[in-house]
Tab-separated table of N, CA and C in Angstrom:
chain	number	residue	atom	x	y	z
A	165	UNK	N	215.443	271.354	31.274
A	165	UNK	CA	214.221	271.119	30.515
A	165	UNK	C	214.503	271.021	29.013
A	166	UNK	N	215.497	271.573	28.453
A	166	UNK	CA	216.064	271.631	27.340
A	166	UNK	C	216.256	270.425	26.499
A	167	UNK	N	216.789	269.206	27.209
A	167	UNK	CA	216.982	267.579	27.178
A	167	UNK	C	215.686	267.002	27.394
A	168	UNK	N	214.669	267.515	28.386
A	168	UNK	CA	213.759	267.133	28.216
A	168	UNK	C	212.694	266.882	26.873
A	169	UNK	N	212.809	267.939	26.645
A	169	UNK	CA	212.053	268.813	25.163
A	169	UNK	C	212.556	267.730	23.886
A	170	UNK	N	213.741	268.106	24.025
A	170	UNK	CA	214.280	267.461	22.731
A	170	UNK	C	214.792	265.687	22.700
A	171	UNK	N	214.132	264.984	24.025
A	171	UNK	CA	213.840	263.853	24.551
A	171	UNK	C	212.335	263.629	23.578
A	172	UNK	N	211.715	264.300	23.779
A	172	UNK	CA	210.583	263.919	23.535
A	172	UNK	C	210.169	264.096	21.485
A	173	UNK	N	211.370	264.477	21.264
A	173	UNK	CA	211.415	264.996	19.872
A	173	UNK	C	212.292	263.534	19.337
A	174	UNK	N	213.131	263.217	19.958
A	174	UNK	CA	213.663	262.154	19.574
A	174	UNK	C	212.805	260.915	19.534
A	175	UNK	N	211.710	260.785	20.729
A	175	UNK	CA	211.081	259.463	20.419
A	175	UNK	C	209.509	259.724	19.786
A	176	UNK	N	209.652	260.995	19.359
A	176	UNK	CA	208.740	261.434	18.288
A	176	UNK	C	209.166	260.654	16.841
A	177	UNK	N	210.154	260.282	16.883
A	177	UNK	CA	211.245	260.394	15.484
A	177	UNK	C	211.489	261.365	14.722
A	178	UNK	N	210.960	262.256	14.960
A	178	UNK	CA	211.512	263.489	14.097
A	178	UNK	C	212.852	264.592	14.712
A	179	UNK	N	213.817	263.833	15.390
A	179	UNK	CA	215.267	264.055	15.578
A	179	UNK	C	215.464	265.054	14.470
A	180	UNK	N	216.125	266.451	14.085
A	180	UNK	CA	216.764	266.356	12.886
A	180	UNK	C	218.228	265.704	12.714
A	181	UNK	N	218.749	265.407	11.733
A	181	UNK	CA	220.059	264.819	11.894
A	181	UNK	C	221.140	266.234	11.761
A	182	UNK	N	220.790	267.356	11.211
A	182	UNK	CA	221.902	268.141	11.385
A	182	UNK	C	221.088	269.032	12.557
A	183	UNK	N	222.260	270.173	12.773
A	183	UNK	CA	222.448	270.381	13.986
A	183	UNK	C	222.054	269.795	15.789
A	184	UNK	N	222.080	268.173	15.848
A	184	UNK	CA	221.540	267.777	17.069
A	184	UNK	C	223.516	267.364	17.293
A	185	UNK	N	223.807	268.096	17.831
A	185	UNK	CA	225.763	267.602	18.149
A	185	UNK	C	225.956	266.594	19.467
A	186	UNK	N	226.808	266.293	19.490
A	186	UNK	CA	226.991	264.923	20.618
A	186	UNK	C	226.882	265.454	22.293
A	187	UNK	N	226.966	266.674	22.926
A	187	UNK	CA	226.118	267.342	23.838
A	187	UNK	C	224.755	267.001	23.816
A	188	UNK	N	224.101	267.185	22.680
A	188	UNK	CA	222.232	267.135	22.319
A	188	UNK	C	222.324	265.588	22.841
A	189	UNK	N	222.720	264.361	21.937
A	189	UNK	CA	222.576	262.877	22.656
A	189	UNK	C	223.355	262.886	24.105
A	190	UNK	N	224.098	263.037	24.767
A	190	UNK	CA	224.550	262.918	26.034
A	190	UNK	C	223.142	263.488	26.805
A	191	UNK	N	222.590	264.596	26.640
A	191	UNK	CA	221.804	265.066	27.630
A	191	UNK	C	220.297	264.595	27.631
A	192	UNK	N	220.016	264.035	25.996
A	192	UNK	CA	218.578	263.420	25.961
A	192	UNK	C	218.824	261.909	26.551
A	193	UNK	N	220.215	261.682	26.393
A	193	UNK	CA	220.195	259.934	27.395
A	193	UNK	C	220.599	260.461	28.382
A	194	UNK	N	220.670	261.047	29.135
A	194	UNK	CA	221.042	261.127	30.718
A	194	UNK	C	218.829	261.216	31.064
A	195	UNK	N	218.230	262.413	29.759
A	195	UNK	CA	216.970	262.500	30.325
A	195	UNK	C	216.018	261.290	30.240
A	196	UNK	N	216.387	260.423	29.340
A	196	UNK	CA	215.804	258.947	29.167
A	196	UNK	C	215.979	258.450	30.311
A	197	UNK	N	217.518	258.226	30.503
A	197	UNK	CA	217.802	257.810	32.062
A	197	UNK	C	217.120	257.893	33.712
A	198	UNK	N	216.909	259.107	33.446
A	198	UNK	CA	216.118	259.480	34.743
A	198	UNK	C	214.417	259.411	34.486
A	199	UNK	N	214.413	259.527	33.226
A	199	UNK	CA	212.600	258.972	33.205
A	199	UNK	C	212.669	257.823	33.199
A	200	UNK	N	212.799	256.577	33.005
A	200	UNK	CA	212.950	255.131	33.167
A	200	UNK	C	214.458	254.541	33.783
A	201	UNK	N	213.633	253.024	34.474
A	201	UNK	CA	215.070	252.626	34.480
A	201	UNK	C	215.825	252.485	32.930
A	202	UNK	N	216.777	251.319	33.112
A	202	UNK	CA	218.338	251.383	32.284
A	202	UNK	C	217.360	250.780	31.228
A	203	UNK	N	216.805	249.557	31.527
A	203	UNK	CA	216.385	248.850	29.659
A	203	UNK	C	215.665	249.368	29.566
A	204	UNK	N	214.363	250.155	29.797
A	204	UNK	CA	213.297	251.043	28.999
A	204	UNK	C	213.757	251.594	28.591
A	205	UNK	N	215.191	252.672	28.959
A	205	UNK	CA	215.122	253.705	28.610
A	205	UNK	C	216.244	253.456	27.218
A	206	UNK	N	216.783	252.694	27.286
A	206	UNK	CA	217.745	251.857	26.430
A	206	UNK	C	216.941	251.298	25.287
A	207	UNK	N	215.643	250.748	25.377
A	207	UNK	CA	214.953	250.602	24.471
A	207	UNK	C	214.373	251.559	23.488
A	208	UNK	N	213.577	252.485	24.676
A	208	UNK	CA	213.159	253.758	23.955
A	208	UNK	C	214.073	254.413	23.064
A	209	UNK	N	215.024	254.990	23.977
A	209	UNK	CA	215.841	255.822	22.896
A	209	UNK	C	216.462	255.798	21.660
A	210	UNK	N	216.752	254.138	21.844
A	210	UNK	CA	217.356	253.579	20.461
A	210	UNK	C	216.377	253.792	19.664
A	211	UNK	N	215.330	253.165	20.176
A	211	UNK	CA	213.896	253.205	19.100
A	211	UNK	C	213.662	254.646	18.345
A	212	UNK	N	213.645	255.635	19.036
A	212	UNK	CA	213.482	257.502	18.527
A	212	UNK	C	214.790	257.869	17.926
A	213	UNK	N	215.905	256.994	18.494
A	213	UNK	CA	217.399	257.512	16.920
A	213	UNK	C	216.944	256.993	16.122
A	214	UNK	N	216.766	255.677	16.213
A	214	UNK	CA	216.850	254.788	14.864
A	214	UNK	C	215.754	255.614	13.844
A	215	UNK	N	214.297	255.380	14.157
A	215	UNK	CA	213.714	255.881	13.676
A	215	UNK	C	213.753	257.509	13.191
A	216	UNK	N	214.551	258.039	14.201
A	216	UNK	CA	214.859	259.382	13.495
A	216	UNK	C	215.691	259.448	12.424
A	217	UNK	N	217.228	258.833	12.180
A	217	UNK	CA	217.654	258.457	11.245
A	217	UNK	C	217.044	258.185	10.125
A	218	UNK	N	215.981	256.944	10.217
A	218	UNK	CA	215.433	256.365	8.604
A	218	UNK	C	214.519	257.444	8.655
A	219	UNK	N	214.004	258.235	9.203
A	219	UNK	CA	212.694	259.451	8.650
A	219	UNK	C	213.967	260.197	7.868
A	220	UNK	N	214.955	260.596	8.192
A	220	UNK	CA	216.226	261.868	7.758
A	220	UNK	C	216.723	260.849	6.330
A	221	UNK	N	216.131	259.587	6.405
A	221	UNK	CA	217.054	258.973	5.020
A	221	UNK	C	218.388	258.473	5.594
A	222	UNK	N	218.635	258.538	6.005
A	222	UNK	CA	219.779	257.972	6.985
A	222	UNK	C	220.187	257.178	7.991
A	223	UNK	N	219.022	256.084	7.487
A	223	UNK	CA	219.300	254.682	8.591
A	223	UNK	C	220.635	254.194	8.714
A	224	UNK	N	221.258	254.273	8.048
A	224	UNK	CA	222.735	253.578	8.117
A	224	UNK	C	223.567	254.244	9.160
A	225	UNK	N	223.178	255.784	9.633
A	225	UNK	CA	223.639	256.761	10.439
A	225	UNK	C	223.420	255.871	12.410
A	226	UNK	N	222.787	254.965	12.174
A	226	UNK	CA	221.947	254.373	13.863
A	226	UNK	C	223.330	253.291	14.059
A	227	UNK	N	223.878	253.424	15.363
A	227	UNK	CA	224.814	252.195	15.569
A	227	UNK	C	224.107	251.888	16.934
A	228	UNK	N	223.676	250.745	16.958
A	228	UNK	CA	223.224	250.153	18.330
A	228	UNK	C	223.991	249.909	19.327
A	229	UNK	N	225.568	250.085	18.896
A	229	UNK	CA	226.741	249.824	19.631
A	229	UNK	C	227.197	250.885	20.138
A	230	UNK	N	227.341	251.979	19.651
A	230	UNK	CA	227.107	253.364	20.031
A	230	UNK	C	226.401	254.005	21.143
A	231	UNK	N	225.196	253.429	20.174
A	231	UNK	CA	223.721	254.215	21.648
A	231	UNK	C	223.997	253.436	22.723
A	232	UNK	N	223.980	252.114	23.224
A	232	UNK	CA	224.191	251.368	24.414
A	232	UNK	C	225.608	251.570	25.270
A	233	UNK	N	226.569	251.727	24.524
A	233	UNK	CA	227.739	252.025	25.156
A	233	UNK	C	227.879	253.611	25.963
A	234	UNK	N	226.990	254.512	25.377
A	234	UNK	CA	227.022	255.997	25.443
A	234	UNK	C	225.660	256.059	26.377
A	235	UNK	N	224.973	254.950	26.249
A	235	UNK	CA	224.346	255.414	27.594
A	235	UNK	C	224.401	254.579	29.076
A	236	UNK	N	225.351	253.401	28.909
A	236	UNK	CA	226.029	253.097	29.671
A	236	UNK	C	227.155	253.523	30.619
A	237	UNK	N	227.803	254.454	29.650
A	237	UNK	CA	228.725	255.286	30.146
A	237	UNK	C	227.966	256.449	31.295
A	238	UNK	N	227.385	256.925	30.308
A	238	UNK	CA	226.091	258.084	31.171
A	238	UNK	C	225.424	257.631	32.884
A	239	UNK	N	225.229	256.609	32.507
A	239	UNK	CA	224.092	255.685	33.614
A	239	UNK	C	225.329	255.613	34.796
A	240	UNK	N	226.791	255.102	34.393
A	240	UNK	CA	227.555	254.787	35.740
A	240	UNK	C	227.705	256.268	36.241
A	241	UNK	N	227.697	257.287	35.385
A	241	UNK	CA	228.465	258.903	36.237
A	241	UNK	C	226.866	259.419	36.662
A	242	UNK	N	225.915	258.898	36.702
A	242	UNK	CA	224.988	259.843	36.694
A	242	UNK	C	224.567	259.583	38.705
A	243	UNK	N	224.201	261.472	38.737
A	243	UNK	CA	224.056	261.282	40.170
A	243	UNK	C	222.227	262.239	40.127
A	244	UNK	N	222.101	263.078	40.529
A	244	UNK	CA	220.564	263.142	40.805
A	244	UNK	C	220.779	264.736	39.918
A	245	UNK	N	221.334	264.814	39.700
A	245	UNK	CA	221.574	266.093	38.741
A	245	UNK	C	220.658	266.188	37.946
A	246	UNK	N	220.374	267.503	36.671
A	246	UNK	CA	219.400	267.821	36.063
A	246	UNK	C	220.379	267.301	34.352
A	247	UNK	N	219.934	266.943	33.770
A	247	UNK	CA	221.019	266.868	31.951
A	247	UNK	C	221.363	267.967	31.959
A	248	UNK	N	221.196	269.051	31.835
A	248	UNK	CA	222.154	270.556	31.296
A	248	UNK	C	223.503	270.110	32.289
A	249	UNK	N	223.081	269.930	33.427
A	249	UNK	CA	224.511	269.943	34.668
A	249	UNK	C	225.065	268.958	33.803
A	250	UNK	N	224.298	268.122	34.350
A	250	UNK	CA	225.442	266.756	33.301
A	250	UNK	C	226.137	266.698	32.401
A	251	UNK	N	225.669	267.360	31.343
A	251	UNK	CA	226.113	267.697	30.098
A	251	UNK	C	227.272	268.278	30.241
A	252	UNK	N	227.479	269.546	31.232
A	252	UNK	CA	228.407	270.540	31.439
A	252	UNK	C	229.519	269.978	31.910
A	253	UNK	N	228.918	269.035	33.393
A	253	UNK	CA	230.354	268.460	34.179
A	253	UNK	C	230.863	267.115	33.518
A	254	UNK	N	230.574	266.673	32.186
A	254	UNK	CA	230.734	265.473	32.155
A	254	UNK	C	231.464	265.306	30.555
A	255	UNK	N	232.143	266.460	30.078
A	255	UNK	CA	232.232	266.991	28.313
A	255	UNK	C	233.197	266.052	28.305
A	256	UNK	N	234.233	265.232	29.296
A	256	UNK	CA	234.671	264.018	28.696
A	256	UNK	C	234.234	262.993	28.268
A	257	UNK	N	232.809	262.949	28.256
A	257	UNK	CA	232.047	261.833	27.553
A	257	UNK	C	232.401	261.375	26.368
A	258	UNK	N	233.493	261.245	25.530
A	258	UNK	CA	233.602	261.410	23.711
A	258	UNK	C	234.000	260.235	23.285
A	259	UNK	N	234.432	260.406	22.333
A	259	UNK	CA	234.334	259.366	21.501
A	259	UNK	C	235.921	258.069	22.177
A	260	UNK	N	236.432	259.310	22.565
A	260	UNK	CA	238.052	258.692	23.213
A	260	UNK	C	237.430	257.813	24.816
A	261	UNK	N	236.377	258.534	25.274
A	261	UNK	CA	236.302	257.392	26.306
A	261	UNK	C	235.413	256.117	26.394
A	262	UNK	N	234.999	256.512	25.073
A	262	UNK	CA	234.280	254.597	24.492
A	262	UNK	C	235.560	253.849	24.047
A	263	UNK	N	236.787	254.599	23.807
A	263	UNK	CA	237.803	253.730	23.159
A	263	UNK	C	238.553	253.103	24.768
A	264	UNK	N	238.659	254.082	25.671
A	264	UNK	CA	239.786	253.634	26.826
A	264	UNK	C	238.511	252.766	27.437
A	265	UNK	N	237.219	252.407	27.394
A	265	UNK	CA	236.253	251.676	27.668
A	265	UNK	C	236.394	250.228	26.904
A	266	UNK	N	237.505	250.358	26.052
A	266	UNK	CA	237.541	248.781	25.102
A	266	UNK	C	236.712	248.931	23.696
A	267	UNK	N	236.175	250.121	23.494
A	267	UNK	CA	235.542	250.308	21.922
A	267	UNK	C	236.521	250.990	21.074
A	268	UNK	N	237.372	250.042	20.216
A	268	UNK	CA	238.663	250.525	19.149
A	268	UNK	C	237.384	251.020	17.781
A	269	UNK	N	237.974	251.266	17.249
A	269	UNK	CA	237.188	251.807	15.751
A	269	UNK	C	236.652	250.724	14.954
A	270	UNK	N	237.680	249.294	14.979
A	270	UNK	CA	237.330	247.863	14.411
A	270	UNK	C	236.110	247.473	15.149
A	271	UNK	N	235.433	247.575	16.464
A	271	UNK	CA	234.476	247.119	16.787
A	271	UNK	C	233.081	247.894	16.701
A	272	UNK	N	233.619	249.154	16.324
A	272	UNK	CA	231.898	250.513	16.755
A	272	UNK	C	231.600	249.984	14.989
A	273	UNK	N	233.015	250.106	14.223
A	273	UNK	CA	232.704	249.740	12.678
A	273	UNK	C	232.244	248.134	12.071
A	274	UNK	N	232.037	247.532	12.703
A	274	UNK	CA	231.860	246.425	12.665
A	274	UNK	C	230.449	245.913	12.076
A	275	UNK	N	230.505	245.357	11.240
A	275	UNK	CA	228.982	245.578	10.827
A	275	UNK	C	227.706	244.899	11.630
A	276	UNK	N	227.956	244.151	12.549
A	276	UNK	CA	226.786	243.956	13.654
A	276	UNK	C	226.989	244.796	14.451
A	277	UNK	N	227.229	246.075	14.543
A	277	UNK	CA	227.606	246.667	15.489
A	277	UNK	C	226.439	247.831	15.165
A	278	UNK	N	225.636	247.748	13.952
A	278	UNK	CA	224.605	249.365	13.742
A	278	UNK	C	223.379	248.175	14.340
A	279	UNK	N	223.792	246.910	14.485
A	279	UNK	CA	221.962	246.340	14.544
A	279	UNK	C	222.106	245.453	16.108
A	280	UNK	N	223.080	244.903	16.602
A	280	UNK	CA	223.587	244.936	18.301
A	280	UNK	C	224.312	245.388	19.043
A	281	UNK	N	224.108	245.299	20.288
A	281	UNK	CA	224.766	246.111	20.906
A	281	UNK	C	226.069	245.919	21.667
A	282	UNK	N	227.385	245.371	20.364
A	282	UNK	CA	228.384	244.641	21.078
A	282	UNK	C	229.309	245.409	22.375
A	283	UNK	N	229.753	244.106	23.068
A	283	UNK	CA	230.230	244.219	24.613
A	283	UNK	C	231.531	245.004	24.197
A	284	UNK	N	231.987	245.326	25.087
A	284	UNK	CA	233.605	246.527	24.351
A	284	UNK	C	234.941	244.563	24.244
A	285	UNK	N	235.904	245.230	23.722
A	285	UNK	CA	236.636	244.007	23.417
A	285	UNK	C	237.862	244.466	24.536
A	286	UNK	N	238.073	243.637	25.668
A	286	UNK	CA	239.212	243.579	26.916
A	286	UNK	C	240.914	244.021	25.830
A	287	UNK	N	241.716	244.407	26.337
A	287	UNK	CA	242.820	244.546	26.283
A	287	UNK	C	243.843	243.285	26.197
């Protein structure tokens, strides 16, 4: 319920930007996930970072390449579980497995990369 809660704080837009750590987004997109299918919930959520960001002053902080890849990742491991479980069994979610996914640092940094949601780049 925890992901739930703070699901609903995110598409409030009032996210705070400090203390929400990369556990907090893994478990509010696994809870997006299971309240909608993949593009609602892909829509929504981006919509409650982004906007949480520019309320914090910190629009530049939103990568659209980021959020879609990280909840893509989420969406293939996800089984009927609750987000806390998820969260717990799944802490390899990081930043290293958007990279062995084809996301190098040249593409998350990329500057269409905070406003679409580019495809990872093949090997």
């Amino acid at each position: 319920m925890k992901y739930d809660h703070m699901l609903d704080t995110i598409l409030s837009g009032k996210v705070p930007c400090t203390g929400f750590s990369h556990a907090d987004h893994l478990g509010t997109a696994h809870a997006a996930l299971r309240r909608w299918e993949f593009f609602e919930a892909a829509h929504r959520y981006a919509d409650g970072i982004r906007a949480s960001a520019t309320a914090a002053g910190a629009s530049e902080k939103f990568n659209a390449t980021l959020t879609l890849a990280f909840l893509s990742l989420v969406a293939e491991r996800m089984g009927d579980e609750d987000s806390e479980t998820f969260v717990a069994e799944n802490a390899d979610l990081t930043m290293e497995a958007l990279r062995r996914a084809g996301y190098d640092a040249a593409r998350l940094e990329h500057p269409k990369a905070r406003a679409v949601g580019l495809l990872p780049v093949s090997a």
